[in-house]
mmCIF file of C-alpha atoms in Angstrom:
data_model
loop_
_atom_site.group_PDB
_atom_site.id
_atom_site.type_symbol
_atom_site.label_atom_id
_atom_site.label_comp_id
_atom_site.label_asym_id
_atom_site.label_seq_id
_atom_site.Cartn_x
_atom_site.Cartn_y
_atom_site.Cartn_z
ATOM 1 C CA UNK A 1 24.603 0.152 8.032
ATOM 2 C CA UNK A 2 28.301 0.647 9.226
ATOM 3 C CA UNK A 3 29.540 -2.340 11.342
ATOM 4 C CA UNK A 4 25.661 -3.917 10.831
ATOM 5 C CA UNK A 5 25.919 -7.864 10.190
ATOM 6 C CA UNK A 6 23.620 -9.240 7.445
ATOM 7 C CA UNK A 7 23.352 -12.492 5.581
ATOM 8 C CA UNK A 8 21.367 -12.862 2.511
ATOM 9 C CA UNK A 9 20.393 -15.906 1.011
ATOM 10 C CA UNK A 10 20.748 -16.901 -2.695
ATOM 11 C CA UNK A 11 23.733 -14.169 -3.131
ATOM 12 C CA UNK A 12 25.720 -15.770 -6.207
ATOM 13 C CA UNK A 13 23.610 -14.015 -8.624
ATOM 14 C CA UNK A 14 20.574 -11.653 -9.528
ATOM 15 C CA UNK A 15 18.879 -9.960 -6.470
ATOM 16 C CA UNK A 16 21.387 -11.678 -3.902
ATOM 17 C CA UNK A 17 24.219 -10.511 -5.857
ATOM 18 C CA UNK A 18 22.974 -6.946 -6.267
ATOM 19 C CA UNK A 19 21.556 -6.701 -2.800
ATOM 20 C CA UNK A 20 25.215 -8.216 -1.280
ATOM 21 C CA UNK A 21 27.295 -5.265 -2.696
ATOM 22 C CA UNK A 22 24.784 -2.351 -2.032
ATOM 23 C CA UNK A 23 24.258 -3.128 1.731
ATOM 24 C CA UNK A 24 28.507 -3.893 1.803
ATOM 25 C CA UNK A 25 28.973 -0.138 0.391
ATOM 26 C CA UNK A 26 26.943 1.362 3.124
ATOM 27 C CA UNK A 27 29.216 -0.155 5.360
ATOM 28 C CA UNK A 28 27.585 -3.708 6.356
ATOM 29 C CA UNK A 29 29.595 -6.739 7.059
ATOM 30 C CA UNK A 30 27.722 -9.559 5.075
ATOM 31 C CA UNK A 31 27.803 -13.166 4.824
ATOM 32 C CA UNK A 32 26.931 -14.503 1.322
ATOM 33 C CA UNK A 33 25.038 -17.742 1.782
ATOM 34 C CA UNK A 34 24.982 -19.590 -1.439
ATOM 35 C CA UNK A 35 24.878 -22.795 -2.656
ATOM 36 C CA UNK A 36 27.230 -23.811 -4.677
ATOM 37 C CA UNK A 37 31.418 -22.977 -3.383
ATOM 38 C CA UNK A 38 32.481 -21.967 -6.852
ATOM 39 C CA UNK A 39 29.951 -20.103 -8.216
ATOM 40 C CA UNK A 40 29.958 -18.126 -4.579
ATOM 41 C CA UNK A 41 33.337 -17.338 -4.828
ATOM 42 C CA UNK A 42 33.116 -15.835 -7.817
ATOM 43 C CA UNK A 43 30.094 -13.600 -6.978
ATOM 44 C CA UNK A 44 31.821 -12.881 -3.701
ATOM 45 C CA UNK A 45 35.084 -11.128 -5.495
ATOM 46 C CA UNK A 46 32.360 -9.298 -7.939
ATOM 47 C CA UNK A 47 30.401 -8.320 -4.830
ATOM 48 C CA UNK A 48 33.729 -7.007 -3.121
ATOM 49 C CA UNK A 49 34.938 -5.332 -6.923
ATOM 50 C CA UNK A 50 30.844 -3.345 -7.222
ATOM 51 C CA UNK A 51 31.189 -2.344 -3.406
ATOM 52 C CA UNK A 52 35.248 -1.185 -2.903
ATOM 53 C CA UNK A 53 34.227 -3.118 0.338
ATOM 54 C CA UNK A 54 36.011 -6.190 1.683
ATOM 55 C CA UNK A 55 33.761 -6.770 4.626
ATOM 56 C CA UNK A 56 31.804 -9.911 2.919
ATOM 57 C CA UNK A 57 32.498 -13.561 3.235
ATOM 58 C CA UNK A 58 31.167 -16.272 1.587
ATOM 59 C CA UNK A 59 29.401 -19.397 3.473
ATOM 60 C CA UNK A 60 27.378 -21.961 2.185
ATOM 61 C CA UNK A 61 24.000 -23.137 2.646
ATOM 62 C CA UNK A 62 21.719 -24.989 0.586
ATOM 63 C CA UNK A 63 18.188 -24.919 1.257
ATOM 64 C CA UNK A 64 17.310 -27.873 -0.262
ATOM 65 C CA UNK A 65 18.805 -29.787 2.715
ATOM 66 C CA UNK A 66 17.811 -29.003 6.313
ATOM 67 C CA UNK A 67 21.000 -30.457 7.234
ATOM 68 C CA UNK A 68 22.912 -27.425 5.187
ATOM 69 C CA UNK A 69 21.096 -24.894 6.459
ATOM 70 C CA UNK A 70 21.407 -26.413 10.464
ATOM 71 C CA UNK A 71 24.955 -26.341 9.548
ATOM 72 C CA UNK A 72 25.106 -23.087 8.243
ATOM 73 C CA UNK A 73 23.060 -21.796 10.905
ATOM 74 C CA UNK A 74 25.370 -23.383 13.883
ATOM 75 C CA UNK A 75 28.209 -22.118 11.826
ATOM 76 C CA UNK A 76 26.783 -18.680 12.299
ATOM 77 C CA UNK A 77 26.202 -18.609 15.943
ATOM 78 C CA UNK A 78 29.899 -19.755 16.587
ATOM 79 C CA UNK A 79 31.344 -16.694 15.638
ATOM 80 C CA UNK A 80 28.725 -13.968 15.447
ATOM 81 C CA UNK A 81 26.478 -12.920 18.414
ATOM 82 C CA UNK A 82 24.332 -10.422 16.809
ATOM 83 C CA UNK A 83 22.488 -10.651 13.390
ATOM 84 C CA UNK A 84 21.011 -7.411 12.643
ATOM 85 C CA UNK A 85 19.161 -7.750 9.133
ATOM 86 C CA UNK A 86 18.025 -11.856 7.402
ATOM 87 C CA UNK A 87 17.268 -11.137 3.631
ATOM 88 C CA UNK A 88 15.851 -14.260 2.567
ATOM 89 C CA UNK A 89 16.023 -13.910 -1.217
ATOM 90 C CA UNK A 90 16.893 -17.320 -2.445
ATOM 91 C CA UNK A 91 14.398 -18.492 -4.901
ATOM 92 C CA UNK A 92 13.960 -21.121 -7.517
ATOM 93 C CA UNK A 93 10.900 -21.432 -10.483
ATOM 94 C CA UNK A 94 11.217 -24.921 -12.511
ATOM 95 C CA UNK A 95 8.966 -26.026 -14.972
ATOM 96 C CA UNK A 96 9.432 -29.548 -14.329
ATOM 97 C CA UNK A 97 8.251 -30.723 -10.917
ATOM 98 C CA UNK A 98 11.184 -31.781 -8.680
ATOM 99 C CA UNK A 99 11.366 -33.433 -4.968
ATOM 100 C CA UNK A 100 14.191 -32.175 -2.541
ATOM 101 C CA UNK A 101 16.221 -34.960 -0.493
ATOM 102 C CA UNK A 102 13.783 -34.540 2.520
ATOM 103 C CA UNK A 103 10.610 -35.125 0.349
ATOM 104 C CA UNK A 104 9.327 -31.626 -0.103
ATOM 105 C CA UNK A 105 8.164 -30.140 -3.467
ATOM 106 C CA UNK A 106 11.559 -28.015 -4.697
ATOM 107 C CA UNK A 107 9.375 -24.710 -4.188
ATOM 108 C CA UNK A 108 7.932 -25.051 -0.928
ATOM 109 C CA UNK A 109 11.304 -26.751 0.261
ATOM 110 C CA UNK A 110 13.417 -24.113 -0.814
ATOM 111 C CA UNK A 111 11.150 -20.730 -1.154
ATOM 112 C CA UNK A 112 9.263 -21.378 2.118
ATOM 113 C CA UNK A 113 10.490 -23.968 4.509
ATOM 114 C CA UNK A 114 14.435 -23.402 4.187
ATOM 115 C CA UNK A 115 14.278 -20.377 4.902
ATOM 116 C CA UNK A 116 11.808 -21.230 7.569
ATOM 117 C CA UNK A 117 14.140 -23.293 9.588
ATOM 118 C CA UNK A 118 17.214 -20.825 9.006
ATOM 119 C CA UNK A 119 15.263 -18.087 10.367
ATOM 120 C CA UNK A 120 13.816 -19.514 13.498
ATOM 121 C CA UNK A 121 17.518 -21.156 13.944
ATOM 122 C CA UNK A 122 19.120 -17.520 13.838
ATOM 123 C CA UNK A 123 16.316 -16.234 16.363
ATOM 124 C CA UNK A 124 18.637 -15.382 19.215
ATOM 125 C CA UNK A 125 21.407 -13.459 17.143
ATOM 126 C CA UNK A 126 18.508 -11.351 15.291
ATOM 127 C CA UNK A 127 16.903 -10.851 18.946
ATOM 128 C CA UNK A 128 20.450 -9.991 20.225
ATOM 129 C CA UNK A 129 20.748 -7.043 18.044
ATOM 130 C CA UNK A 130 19.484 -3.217 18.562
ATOM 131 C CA UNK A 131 16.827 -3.884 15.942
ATOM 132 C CA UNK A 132 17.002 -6.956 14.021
ATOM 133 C CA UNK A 133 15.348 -7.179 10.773
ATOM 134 C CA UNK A 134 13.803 -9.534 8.781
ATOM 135 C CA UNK A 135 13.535 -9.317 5.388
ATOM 136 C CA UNK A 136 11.517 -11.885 2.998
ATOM 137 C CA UNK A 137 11.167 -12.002 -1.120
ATOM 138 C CA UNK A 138 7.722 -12.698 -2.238
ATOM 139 C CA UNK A 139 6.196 -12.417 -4.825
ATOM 140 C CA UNK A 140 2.593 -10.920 -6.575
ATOM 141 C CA UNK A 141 2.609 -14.440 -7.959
ATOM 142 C CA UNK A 142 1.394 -15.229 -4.346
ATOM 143 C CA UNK A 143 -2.322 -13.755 -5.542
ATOM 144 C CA UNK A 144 -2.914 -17.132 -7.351
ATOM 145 C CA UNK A 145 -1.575 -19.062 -4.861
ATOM 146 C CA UNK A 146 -3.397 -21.730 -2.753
ATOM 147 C CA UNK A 147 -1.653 -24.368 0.038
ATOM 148 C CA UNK A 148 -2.773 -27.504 -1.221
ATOM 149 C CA UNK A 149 -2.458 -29.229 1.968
ATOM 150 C CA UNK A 150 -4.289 -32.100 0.386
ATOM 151 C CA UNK A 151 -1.558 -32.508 -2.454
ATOM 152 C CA UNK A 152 1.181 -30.430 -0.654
ATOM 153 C CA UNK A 153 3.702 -32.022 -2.958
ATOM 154 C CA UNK A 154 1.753 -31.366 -5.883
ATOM 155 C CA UNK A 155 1.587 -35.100 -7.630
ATOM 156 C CA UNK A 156 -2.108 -34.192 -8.951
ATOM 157 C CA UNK A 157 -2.168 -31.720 -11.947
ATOM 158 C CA UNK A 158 1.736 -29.735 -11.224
ATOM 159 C CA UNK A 159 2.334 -26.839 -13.335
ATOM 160 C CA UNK A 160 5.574 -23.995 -12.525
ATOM 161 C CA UNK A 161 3.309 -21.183 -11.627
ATOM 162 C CA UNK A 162 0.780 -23.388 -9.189
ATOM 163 C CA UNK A 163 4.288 -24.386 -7.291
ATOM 164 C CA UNK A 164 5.804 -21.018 -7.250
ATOM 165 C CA UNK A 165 2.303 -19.580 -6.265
ATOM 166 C CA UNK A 166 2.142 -21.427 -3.300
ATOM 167 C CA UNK A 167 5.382 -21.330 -2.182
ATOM 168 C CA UNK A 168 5.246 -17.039 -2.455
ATOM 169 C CA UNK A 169 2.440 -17.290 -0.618
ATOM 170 C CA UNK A 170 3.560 -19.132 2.137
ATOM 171 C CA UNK A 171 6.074 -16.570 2.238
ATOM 172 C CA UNK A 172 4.116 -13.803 3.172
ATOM 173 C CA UNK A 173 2.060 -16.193 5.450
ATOM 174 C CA UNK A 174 5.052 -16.773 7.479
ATOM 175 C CA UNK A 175 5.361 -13.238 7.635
ATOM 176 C CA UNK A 176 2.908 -12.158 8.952
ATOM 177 C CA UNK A 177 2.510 -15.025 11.445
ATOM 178 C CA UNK A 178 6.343 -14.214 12.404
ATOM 179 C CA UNK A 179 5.661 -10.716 13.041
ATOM 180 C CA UNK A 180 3.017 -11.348 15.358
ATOM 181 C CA UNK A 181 5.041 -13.865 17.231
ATOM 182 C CA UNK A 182 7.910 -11.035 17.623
ATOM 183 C CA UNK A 183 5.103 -7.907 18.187
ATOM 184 C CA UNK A 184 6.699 -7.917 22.145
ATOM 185 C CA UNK A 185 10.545 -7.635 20.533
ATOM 186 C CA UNK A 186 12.908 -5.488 18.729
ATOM 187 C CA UNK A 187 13.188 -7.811 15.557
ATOM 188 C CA UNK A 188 11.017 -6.916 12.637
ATOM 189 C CA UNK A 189 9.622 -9.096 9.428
ATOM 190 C CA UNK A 190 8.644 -7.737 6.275
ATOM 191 C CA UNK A 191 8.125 -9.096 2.850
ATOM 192 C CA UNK A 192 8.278 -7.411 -0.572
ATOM 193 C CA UNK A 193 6.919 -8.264 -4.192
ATOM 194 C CA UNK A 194 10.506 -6.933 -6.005
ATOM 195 C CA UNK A 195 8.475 -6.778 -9.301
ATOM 196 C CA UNK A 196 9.491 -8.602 -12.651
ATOM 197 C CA UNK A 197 13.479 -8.974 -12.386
ATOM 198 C CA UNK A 198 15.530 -10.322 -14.815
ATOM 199 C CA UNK A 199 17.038 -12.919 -12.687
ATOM 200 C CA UNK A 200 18.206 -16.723 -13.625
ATOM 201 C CA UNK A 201 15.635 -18.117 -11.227
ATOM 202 C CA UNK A 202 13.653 -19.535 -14.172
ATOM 203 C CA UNK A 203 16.968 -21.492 -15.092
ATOM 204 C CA UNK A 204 17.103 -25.119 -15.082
ATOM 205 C CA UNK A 205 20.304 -24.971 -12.650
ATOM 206 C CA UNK A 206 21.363 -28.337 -13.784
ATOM 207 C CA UNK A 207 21.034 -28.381 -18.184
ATOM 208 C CA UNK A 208 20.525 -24.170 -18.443
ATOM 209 C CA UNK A 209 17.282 -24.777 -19.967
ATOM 210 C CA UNK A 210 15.498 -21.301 -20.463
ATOM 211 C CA UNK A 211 18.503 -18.997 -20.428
ATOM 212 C CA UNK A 212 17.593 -18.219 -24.478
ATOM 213 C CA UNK A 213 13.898 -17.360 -23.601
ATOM 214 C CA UNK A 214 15.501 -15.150 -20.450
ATOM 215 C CA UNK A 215 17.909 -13.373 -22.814
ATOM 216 C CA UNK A 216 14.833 -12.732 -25.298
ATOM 217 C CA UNK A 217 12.764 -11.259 -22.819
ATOM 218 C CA UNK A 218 15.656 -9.023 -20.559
ATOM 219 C CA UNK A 219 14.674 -5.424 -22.387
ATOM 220 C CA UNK A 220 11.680 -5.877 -20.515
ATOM 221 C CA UNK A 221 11.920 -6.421 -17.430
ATOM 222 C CA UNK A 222 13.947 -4.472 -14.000
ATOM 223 C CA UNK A 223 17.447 -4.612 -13.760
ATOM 224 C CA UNK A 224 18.529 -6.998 -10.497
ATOM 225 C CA UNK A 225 19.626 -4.007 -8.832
ATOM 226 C CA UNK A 226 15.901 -2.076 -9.303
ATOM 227 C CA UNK A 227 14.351 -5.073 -7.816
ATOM 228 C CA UNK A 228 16.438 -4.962 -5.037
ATOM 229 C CA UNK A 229 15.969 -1.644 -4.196
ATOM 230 C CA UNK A 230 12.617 -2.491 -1.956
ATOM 231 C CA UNK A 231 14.556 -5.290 0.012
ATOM 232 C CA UNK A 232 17.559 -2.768 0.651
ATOM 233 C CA UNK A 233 14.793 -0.147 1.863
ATOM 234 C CA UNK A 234 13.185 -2.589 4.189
ATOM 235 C CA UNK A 235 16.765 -3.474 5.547
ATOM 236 C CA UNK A 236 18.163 -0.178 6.056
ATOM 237 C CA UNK A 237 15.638 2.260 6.313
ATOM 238 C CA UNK A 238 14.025 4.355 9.596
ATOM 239 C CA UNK A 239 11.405 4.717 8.033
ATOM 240 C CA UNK A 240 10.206 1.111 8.778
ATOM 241 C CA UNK A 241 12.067 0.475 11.734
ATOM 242 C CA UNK A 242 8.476 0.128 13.760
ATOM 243 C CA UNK A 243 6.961 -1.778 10.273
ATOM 244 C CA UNK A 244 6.785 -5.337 10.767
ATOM 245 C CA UNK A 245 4.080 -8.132 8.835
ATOM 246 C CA UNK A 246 3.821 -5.541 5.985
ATOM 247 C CA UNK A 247 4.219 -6.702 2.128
ATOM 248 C CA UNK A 248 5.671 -3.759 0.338
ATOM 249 C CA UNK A 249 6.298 -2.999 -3.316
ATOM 250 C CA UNK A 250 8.315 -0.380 -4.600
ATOM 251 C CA UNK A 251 8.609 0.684 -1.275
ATOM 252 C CA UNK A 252 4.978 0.947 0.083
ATOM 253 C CA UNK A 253 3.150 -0.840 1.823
ATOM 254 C CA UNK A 254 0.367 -3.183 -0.138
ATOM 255 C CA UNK A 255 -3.135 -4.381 0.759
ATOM 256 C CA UNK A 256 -3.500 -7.994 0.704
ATOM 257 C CA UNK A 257 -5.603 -10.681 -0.917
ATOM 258 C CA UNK A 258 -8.187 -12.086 2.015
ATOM 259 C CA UNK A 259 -6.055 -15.593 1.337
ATOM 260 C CA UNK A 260 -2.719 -13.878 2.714
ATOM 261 C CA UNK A 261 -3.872 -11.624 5.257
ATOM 262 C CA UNK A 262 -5.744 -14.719 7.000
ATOM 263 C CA UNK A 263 -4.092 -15.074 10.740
ATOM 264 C CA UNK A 264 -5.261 -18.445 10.676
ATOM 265 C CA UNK A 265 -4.113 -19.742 7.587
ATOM 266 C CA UNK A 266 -0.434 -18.158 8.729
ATOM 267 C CA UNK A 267 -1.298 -19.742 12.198
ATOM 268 C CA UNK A 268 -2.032 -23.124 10.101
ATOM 269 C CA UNK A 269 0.741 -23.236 7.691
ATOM 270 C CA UNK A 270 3.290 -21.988 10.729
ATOM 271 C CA UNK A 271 2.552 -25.316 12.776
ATOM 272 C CA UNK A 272 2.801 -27.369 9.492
ATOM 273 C CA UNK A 273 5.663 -25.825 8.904
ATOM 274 C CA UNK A 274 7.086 -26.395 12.440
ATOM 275 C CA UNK A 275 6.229 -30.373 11.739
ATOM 276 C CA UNK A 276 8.093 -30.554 8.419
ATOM 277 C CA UNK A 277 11.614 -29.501 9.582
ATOM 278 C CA UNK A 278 11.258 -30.967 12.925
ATOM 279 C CA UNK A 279 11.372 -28.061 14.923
ATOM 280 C CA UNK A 280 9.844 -26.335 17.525
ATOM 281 C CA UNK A 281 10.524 -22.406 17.236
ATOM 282 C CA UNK A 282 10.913 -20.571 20.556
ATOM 283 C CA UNK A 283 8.518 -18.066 20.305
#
């Protein structure tokens, strides 16, 4: 990964954090996109302290706004020309059911179609490099999941999982509709299930509800830096450099549900998705 240029998503904590200062010790420069400029900063000097590397930088981008992440994206292409590996990790899970400012549901705003819009905005710096990489955090939640294109904003009957279902779905849906758009290129996507971390993303961000419950249930579940391992493999291994639309878990390739491995569901939700954010990818 020496002199390789990554950003990854959601890097102030968990995954992002852990996946930030392994791919900066194997030599990558890499842009932490976070959120919030505070809590960044101080995941940025931990990143730099875990890694002895000072080859990371913090930006921010919220994905809750399509104006952030257009902001963070032009930011981008001003001073880098190449992007060689996207981790989209960023992820939230809230119990109560919450709108973003553009009128998405928080889950499929965030999860799916931020991260929809940054990638297709950092197209030509991921096509620029030798082999640019995609990299996408799913979920084996996405086995329940449904798009309810009839209630996309879920007003009838919301529950946490049913939001967080559909958004991990749409996830791998994007994949694999992305990889087949990119089959003639050098750029990759993948997606991974990184198993049950013990992350804050089932933190009320704003009162801290559920950190007590999170703290209970920690013995059990992988460390941040185990579930990362599967996104750093996709991102730096050869051995997938000519994988792309696979969903892996602990570093193999899974079968599918029939719902996510539909090409015209991922054909469907990628024009929806093209509608919402007001933009027309170039592929």
């Amino acid at each position: 990964m020496k002199d390789k240029t990554v950003i990854i998503t959601g890097a102030n904590s968990g995954m992002g954090l852990a996946s930030s200062a392994e791919l900066a010790r194997q030599g990558a420069y890499v842009i932490m996109a976070c959120r919030n400029k505070e809590r960044g900063q101080q995941a940025l000097e931990q990143a730099k302290q875990i890694s002895g590397s000072n080859r990371l930088e913090l930006a921010i981008c919220d994905l809750q706004s399509l104006d952030s992440v257009r902001e963070f994206a032009a930011w981008f292409k001003e001073r880098y020309p190449v992007l060689d590996v996207l981790l989209n990790n960023a992820g939230i899970m809230s119990l109560k059911r919450q709108i973003t400012p553009h009128g998405f549901e928080a889950h499929m705003g965030i999860n799916h179609l931020g991260h929809f819009l940054l990638t297709s905005l950092l197209m030509e710096p991921l096509k620029a490099a030798e082999q640019g990489r995609i990299v996408n955090v799913s979920s084996g939640a996405y086995k329940i999941g449904k798009i309810h294109y009839e209630d996309i904003t879920l007003e009838r009957g919301y529950n946490a999982a049913k939001a967080y279902a559909q958004s991990k779905l749409a996830n791998i849906l994007f994949t694999k509709e992305l990889a087949r758009r990119l089959a003639s290129t050098q750029v990759t996507a993948n997606c991974l299930h990184p198993g049950a971390v013990a992350t804050s993303i089932g933190v009320d961000r704003a009162t801290g509800f559920g950190k007590s419950v999170m703290a209970m249930l920690r013995p059990f579940f992988l460390t941040p830096e185990q579930g990362a391992a599967t996104a750093i493999y996709l991102a730096t291994s050869e051995e997938v450099a000519e994988q792309s639309g696979q969903y892996f878990y602990k570093k193999k390739p899974q079968r599918l549900s029939a719902r996510a491995d539909d090409p015209e569901q991922a054909r469907k939700l990628w024009v929806w998705s093209e509608q919402q954010v007001g933009y027309k990818v170039p592929l």
